[in-house]
XYZ file of C-alpha atoms in Angstrom:
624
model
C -16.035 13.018 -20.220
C -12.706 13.762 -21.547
C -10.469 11.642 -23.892
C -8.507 9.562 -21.370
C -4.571 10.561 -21.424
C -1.641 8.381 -22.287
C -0.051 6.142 -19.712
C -0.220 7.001 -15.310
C 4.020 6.882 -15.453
C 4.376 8.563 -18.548
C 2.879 12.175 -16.694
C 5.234 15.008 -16.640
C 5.190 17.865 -14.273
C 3.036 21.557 -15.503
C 4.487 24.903 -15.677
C 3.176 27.149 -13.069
C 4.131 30.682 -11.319
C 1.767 31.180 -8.430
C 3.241 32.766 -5.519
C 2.023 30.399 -2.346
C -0.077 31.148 0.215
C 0.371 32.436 3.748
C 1.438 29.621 5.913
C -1.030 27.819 7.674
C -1.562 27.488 11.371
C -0.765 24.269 12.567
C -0.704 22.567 15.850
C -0.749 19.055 16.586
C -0.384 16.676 19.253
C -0.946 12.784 18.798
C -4.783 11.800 19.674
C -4.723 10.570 23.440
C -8.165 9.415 22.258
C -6.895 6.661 19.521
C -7.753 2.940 20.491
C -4.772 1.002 22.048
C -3.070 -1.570 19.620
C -4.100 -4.896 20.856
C -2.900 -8.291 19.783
C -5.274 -11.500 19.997
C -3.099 -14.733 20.628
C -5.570 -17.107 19.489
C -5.174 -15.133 16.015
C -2.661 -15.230 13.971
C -2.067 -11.908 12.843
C -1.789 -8.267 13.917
C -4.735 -5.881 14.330
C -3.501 -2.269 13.568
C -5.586 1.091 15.056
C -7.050 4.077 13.303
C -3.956 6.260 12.544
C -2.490 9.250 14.526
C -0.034 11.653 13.607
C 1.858 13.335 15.579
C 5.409 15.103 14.685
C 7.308 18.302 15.157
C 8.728 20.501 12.350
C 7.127 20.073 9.073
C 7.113 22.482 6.768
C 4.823 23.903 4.268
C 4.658 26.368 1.131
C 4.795 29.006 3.037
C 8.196 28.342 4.142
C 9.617 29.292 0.987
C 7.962 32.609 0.636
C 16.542 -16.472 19.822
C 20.466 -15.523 19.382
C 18.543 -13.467 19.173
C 14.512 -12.044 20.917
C 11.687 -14.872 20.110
C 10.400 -13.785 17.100
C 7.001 -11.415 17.592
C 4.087 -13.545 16.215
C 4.134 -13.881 12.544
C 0.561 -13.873 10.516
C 0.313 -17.801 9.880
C -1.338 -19.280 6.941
C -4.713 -17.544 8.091
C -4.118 -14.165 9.265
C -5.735 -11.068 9.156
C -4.821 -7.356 8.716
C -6.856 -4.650 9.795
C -6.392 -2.034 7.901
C -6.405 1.779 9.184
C -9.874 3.012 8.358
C -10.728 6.308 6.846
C -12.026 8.976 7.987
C -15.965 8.810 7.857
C -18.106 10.752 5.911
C -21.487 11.423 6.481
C -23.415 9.260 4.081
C -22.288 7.150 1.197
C -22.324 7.672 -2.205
C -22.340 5.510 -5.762
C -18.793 3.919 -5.914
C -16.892 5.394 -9.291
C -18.058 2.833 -12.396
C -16.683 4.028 -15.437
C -14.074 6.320 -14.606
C -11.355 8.249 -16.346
C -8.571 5.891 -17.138
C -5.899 6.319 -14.606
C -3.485 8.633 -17.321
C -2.941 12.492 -16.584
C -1.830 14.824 -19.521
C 1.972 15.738 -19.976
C 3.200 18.657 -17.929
C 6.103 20.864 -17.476
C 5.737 22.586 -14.190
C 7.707 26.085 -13.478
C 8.940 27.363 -10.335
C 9.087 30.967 -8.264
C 10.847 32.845 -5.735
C 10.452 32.034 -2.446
C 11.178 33.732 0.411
C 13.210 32.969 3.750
C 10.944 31.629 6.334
C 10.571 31.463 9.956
C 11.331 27.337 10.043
C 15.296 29.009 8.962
C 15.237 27.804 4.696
C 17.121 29.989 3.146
C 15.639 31.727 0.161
C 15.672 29.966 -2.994
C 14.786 30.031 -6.716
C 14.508 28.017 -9.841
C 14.328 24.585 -9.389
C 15.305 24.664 -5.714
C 12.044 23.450 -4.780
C 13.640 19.880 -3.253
C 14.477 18.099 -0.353
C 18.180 18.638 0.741
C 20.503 16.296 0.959
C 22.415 18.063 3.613
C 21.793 17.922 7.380
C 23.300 18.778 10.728
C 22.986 15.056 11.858
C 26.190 13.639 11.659
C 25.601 10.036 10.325
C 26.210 9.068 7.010
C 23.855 8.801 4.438
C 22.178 5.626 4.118
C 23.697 5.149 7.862
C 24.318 1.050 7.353
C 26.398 -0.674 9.949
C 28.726 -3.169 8.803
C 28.513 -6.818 9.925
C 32.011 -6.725 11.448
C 30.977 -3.448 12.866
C 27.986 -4.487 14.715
C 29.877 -7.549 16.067
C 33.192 -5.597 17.222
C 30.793 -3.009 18.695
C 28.986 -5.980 21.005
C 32.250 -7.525 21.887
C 33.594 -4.455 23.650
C 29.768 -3.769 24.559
C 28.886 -0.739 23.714
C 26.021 0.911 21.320
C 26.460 2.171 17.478
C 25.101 5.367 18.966
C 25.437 6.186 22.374
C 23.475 9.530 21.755
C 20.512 7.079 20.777
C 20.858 4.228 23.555
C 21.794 5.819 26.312
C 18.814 6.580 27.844
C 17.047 3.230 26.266
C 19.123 0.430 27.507
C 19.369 -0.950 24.120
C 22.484 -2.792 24.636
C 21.101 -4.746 28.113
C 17.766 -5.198 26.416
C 19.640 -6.979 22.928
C 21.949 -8.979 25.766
C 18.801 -10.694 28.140
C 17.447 -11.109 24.455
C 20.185 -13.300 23.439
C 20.646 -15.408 26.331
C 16.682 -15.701 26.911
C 16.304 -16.926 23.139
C 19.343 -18.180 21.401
C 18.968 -18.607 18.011
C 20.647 -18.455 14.674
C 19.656 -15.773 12.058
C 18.916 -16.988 8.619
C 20.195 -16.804 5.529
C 19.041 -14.373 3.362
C 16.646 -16.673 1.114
C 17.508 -16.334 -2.960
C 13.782 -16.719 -4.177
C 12.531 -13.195 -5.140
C 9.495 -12.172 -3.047
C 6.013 -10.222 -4.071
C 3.210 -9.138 -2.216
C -0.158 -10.530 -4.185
C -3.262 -8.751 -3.608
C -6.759 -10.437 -4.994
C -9.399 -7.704 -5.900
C -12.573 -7.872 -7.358
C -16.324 -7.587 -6.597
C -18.070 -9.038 -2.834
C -18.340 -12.521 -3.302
C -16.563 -13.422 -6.547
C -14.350 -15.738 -4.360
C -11.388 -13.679 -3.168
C -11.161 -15.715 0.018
C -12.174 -19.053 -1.490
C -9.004 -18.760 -3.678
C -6.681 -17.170 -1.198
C -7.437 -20.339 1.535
C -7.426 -23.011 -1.308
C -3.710 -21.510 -2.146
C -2.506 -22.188 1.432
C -4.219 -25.899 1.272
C -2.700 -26.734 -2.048
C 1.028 -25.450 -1.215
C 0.897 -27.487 2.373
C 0.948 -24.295 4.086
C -2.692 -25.302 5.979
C -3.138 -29.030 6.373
C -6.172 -31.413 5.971
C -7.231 -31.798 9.823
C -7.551 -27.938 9.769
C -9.346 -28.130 6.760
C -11.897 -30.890 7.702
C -12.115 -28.559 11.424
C -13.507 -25.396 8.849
C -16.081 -27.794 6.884
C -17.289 -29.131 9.909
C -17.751 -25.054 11.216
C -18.976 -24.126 7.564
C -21.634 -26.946 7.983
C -22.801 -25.953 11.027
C -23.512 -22.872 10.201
C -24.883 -24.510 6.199
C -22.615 -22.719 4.553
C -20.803 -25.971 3.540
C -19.319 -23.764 0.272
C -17.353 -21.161 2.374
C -14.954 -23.512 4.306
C -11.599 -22.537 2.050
C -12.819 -18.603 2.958
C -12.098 -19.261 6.535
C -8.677 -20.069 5.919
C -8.581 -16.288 5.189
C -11.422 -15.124 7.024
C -10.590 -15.686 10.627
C -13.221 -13.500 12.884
C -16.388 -14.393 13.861
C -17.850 -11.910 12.115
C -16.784 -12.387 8.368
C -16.938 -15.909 8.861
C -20.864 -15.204 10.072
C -21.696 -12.940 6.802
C -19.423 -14.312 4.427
C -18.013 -10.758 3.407
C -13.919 -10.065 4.059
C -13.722 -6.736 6.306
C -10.175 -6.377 7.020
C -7.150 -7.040 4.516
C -6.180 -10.721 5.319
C -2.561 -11.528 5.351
C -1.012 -15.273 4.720
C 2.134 -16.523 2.393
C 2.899 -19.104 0.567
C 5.593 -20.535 -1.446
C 6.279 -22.257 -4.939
C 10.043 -23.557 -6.299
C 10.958 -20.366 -7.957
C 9.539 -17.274 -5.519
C 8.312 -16.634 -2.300
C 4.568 -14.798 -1.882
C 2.395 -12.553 0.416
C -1.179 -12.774 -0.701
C -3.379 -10.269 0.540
C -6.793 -10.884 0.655
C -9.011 -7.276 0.152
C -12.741 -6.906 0.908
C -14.438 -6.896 -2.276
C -17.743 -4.593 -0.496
C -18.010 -0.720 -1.276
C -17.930 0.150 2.532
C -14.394 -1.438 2.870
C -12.551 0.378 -0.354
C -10.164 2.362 2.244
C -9.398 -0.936 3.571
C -8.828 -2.690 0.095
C -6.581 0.453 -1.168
C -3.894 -0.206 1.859
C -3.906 -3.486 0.793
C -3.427 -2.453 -3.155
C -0.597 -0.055 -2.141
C 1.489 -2.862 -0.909
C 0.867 -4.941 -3.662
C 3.409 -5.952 -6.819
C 1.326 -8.171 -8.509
C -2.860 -7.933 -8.649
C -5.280 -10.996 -8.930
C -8.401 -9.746 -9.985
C -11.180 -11.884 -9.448
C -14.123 -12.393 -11.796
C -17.590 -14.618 -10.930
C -18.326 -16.497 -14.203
C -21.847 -17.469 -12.677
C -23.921 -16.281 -14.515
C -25.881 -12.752 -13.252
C -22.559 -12.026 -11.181
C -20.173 -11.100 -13.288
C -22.466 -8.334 -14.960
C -23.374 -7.330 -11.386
C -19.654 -6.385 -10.576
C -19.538 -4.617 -14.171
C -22.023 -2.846 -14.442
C -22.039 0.490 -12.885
C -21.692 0.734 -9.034
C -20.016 -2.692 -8.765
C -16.494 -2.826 -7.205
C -15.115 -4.896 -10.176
C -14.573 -1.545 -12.294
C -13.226 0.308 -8.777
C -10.946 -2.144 -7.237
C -9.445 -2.440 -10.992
C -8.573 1.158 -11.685
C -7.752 1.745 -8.058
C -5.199 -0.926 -8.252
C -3.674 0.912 -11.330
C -3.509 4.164 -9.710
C -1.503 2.450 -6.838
C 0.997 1.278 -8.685
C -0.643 -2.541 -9.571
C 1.397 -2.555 -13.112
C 0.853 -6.145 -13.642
C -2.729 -8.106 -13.611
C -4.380 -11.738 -13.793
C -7.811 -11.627 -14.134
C -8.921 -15.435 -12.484
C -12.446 -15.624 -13.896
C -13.514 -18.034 -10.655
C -16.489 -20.073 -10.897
C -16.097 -22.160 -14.086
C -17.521 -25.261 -12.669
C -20.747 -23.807 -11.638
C -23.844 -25.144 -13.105
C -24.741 -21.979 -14.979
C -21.118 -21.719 -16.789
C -19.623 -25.735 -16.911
C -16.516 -24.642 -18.171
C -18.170 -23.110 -21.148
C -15.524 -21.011 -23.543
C -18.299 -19.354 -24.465
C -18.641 -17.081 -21.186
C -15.108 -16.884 -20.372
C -14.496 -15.338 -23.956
C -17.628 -13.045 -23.118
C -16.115 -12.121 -20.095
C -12.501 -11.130 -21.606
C -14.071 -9.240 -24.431
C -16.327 -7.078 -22.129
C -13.095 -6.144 -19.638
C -10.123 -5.440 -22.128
C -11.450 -2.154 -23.341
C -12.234 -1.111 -19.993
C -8.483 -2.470 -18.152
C -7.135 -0.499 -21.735
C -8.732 2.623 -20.621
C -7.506 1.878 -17.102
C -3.691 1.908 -18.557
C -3.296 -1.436 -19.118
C -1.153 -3.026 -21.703
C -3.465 -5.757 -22.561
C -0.748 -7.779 -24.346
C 2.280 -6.991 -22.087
C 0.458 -6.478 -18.161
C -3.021 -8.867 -18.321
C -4.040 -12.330 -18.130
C -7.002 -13.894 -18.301
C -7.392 -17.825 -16.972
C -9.938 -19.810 -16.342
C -10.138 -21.521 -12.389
C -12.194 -23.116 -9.625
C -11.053 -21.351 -6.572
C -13.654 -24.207 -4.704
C -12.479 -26.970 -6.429
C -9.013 -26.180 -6.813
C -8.862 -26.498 -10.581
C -6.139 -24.884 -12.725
C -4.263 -23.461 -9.788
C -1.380 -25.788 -8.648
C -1.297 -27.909 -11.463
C -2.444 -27.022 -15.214
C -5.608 -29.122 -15.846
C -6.335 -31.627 -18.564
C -8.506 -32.502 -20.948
C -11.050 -33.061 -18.131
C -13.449 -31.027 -16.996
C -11.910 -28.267 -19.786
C -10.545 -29.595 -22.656
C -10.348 -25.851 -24.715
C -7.817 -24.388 -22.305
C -4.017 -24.908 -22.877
C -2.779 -21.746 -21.009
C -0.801 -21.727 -17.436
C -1.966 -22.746 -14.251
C -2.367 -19.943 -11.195
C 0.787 -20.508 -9.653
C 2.626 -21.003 -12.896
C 1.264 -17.555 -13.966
C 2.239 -15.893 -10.805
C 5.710 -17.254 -10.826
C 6.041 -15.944 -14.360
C 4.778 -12.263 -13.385
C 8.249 -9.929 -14.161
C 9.070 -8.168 -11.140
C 9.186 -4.619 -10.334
C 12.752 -2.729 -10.241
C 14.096 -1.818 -6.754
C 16.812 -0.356 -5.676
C 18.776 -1.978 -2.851
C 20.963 0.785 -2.490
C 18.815 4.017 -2.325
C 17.668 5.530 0.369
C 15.665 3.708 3.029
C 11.753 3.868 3.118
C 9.510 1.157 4.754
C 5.922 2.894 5.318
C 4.483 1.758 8.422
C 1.367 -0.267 8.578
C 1.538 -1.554 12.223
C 3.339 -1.515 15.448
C 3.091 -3.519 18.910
C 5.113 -4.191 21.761
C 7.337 -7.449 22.489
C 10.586 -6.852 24.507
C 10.600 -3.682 22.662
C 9.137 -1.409 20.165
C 8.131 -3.849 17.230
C 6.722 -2.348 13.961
C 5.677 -3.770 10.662
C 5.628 -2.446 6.855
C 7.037 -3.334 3.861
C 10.239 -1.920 2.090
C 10.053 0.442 -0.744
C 14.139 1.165 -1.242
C 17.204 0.224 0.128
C 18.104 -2.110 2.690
C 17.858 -2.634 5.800
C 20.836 -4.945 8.252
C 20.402 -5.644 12.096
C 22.091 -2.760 13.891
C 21.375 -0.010 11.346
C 20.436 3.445 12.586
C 17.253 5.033 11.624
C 15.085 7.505 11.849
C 11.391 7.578 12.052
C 9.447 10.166 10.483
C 7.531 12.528 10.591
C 8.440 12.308 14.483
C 12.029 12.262 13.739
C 12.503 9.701 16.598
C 15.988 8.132 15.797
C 16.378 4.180 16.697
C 18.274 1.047 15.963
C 17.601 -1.964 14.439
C 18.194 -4.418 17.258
C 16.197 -7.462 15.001
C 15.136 -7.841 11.517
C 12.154 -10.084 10.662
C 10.972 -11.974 7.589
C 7.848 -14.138 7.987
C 8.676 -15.850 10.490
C 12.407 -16.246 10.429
C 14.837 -13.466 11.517
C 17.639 -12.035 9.746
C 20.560 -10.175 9.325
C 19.688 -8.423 6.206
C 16.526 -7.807 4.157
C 16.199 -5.899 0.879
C 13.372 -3.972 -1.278
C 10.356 -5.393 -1.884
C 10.192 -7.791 1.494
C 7.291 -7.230 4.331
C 9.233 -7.305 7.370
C 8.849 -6.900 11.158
C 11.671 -5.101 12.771
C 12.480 -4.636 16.766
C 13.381 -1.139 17.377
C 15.296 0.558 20.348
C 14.734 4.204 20.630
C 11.302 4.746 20.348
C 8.126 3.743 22.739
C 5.496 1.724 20.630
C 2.566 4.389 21.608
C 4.728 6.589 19.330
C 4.357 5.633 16.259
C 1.543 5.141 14.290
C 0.419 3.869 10.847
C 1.721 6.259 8.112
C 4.504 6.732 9.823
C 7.700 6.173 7.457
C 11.255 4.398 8.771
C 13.328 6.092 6.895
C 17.460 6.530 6.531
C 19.200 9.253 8.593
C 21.254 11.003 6.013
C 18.009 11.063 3.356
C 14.783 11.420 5.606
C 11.447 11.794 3.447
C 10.437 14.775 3.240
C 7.469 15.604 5.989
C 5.105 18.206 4.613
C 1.347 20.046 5.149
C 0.956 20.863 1.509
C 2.086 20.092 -1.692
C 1.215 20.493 -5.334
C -0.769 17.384 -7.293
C -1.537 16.644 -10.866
C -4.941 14.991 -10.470
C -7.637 13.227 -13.024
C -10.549 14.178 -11.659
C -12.952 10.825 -11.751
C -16.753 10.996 -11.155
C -17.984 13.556 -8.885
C -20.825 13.228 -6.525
C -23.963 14.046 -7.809
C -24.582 16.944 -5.361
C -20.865 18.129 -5.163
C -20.372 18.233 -9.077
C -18.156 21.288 -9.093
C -14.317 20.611 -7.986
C -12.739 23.942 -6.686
C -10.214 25.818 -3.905
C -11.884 24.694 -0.394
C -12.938 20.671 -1.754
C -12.356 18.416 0.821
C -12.088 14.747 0.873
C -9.814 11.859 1.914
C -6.184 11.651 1.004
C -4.629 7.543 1.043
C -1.344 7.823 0.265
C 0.754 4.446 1.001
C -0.002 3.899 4.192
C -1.523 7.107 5.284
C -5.165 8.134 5.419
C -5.327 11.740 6.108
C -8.195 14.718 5.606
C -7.565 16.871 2.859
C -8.123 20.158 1.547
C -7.685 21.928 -1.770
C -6.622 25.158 -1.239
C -5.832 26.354 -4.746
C -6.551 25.462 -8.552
C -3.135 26.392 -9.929
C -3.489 24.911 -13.450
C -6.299 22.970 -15.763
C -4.745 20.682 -18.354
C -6.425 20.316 -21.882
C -6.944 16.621 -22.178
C -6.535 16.429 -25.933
C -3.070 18.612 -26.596
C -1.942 17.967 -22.988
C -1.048 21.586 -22.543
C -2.012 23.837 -19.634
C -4.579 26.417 -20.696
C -4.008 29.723 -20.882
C -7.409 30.969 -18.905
C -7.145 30.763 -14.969
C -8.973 27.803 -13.739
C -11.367 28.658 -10.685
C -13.520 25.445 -11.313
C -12.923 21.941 -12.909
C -15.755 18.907 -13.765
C -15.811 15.369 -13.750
C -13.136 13.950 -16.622
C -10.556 17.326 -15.914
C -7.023 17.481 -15.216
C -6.013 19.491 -13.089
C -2.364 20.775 -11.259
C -3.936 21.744 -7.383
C -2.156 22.826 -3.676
C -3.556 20.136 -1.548
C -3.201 20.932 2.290
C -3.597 18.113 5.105
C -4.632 18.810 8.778
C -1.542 16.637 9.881
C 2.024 16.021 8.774
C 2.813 13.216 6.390
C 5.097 11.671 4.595
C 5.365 11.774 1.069
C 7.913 11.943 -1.787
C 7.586 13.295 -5.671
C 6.399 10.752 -8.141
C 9.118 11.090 -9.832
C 11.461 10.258 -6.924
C 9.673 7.273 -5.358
C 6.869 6.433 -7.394
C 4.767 4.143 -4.818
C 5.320 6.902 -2.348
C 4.087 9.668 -4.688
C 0.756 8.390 -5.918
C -2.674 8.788 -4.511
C -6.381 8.764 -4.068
C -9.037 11.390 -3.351
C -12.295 9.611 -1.443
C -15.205 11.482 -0.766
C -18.509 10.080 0.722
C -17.539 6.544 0.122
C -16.261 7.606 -3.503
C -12.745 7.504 -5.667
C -13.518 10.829 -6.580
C -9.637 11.529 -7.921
C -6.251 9.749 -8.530
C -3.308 11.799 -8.520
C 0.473 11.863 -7.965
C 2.971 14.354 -6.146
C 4.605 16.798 -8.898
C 6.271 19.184 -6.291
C 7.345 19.704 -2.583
C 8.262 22.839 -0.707
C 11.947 23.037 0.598
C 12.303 21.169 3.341
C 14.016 21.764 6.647
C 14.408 17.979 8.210
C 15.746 19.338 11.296
């Protein structure tokens, strides 16, 4: 395999001149055969369907050449996520062990003439190859509508954008809202807020941890606790009652595995937190990577009993998967909880939990990990609660003098935003409830109550009519927050997940192709060449999407991080490559350059990370 590259960010673009290919033919429709979204009210949390894209106008390379409504349900302390599932494959394959670390080689990519196309994009040259700024719509960039201005506009009663409401009844629909359910907005709340998601091989304890963190922060209380031990008994599993604080259907709870991504928060003093809970089983990996994608901060979770933790390790097991999956999408900080201290087989012993970090620094290094600056390792009892509120004593572990869970968590350095760039909130889920509702979590700017937006690639244009966080509405939210927002403009049965809400002056750009630096990982045994016409499974923030490559355009040398002279026709397992990947539908996606968490990906084939790559270049594109 070849020498693993420096750092994911550090990747530069390659030099290229290929002249693209014809355009594809494309037509698409959404999938009157895609499951309704339906809402359980004994749950609490939202169940999201398989995705379906529908949109009109992309373009490809070959264009160049209650004051307010009653708040919608809110995931309590035990909620549950589904997320969008893949697209299946016909028979699974051995998940990636010891793969490439999660670096490409440093690129400068070139450009060529295009020519004029029938979508009306004017010719262009050079560097020209990037989403305009310009548009015919008349709104202003980042299109955000004043406090005074939204209250003026409802005393005299009339819309922000009559063009918009007039055929929605927005304005009656945000009146029978207000007198049906008056309430006050809050305040926007000063703690900073990060989405948490715990990784790591089946059973090491994900949920365990995730429903002891609700019981110790008083977010689940102790009748609701003695209900689950009483249900875990019955069933003599009297271990897994803190998992079905997480787990909430029948059948996790039955087989003691997570399926879906499980959703809860929880607060300390200093921040505010949204753990998600992934399924640590190879057969739910699409599942776990939309709950990586939304993720800040990444707990991994190692079994100290004894046998376990070399059974995630070792080849095939989802510790060495989930961990460089989570650096590929964008996971730049790490705590490795090695869980299970107080079993018999360990009893707190140094001994194994020094065994443990020595055996998984070389490999999170090789993943593109700092060790000093972006990992962790502590010591905990996600059963027993130890060393996760409060730092423990001298008792049961009296070698240990580090931080406590929470304490480390509340120390992790947080991600720069921008509150002021354009708007982007993927969409992970929608429903209906006086209203379009939809659910996702901000990448850039800001969003206010009122705002007009667009969402793409359908280029529906709505307004904000209420802004959700947890369960509290607001007038204002900001980067980084997981949000539920009421929408006039749009019916719910259009939109689906993958969708983006996005400003109206800067829409993402909606494409078919695009060109991709990828690290090629560990191809399948009986698919071990990687050339034009390789298919697999593109996740891309919230998108899961078919995939094609339709041309090798450049293979990197690992070592001098130079393209090679010779034209590539094939690449192997451990190659870098620059390829035109083409999708069956229209997405939404951004350079990595541009917005990093919307311009990084994985290739899944068979049940296996096959690649991880990031967008290096778009085609011009027409957003009207």
């Amino acid at each position: 395999m070849a020498e693993p590259a420096d750092s994911w960010e550090d990747m530069e673009p390659a030099p290229q001149s290929n002249q693209p290919p014809p355009k594809p033919a494309h037509k698409f429709t959404f999938n009157p055969n895609a499951p309704a979204f339906s809402f359980n009210p004994s749950a609490p949390v939202f169940s999201p369907t398989t995705p379906s894209f529908g949109s009109s106008g992309p373009t490809s390379f070959a264009a160049q050449g209650a004051a307010a409504p009653v708040a919608p349900p809110a995931p309590a302390p035990a909620a549950t996520l589904v997320a969008p599932p893949a697209p299946s494959s016909p028979s699974p394959g051995t998940d990636a062990g010891d793969a490439a670390a999660s670096a490409l080689a440093e690129l400068d990519l070139g450009t060529s003439d295009q020519s004029a196309s029938d979508v009306g994009v004017a010719p262009v040259s050079g560097d020209a190859l990037v989403p305009e700024s310009g548009s015919d719509n008349p709104h202003a960039e980042n299109q955000h509508t004043t406090a005074d201005a939204s209250s003026s506009e409802e005393a005299e009663g009339t819309a922000a954008d009559p063009a918009i409401d007039a055929d929605r009844g927005e304005h009656s629909l945000e009146e029978h809202a207000q007198k049906q359910y008056p309430q006050t907005p809050q305040e926007l709340d000063p703690r900073p807020h990060m989405n948490v998601v715990f990784i790591g091989h089946v059973d090491a304890g994900k949920s365990t941890i995730g429903g002891q963190i609700l019981y110790l922060s008083g977010m689940v209380d102790e009748r609701t606790i003695q209900k689950y031990e009483r249900e875990a008994k019955e069933k003599n599993r009297e271990s897994w009652y803190m998992a079905y604080i997480m787990d909430t259907n029948e059948e996790e709870r039955a087989k003691g595995k997570t399926v879906e991504v499980g959703r809860a928060h929880f607060e300390t003093a200093k921040s505010r937190f949204t753990i998600l809970d992934a399924p640590g089983h190879k057969n739910y990996v699409p599942n776990m990577i939309t709950g990586a994608s939304q993720a800040d901060v990444g707990v991994l979770v190692i079994s100290a009993r004894k046998g376990e933790f070399e059974t995630g390790f070792e080849r095939g097991g989802q510790t060495r998967e989930h961990a460089q999956l989570a650096k590929t999408l964008g996971v730049s900080k790490l705590l490795v909880a090695v869980n299970k201290m107080d079993d018999l087989s360990v009893e707190w012993a140094k001994e194994r939990f020094d065994e443990i970090e020595k055996k998984m620094l070389p490999f999170l290094k090789a993943c593109g990990y700092n060790a000093k600056k972006d990992v962790q390792f502590l010591p905990i009892s996600g059963l027993l609660g130890v060393n996760m509120k409060e730092r423990m004593g001298k008792t049961p572990c009296n070698w240990w003098d580090g931080p406590s869970l929470f304490e480390a968590l509340d120390n992790v350095e947080l991600p720069l935003r921008d509150p002021n760039g354009p708007f982007r909130m993927p969409l992970i889920d929608k429903f209906k409830d006086m209203g379009t509702v939809v659910m996702g979590k901000i990448e850039s700017g800001s969003v206010r109550r009122g705002d007009s937006l667009i969402v793409m690639p359908n280029k529906a244009q709505v307004k904000v009519v209420t802004v959700y966080r947890d369960n509290d509405e607001v007038n204002y939210a900001k980067p980084g927050e997981n949000l539920r927002i009421r929408l006039s403009g749009v019916e719910e049965e259009d939109i689906s997940s993958g969708f983006v809400l996005s400003s109206l002056g800067k829409t993402i750009p909606v494409v078919l192709e695009f060109d991709a630096q990828l690290q090629i990982l560990e191809l399948l045994d009986h698919k071990a060449i990687f050339t034009a016409g390789y298919k697999a499974v593109l996740h891309i923030h919230s998108v899961v999407e078919e995939c094609e490559i339709i041309e090798l355009l450049q293979e990197i040398d690992p070592k001098t991080k130079k393209p090679k002279k010779k034209k590539v026709l094939f690449v192997k397992s451990g190659a870098v490559v620059v390829v035109r990947i083409q999708v069956n539908e229209p997405i939404c996606v951004e350079k990595f350059e541009d917005f990093p968490q919307l311009g990084r990906f994985t290739l899944r084939d068979e049940g296996k990370t096959v690649a991880i790559g990031k967008v290096v270049k778009l085609p011009k594109i027409a957003h009207e």
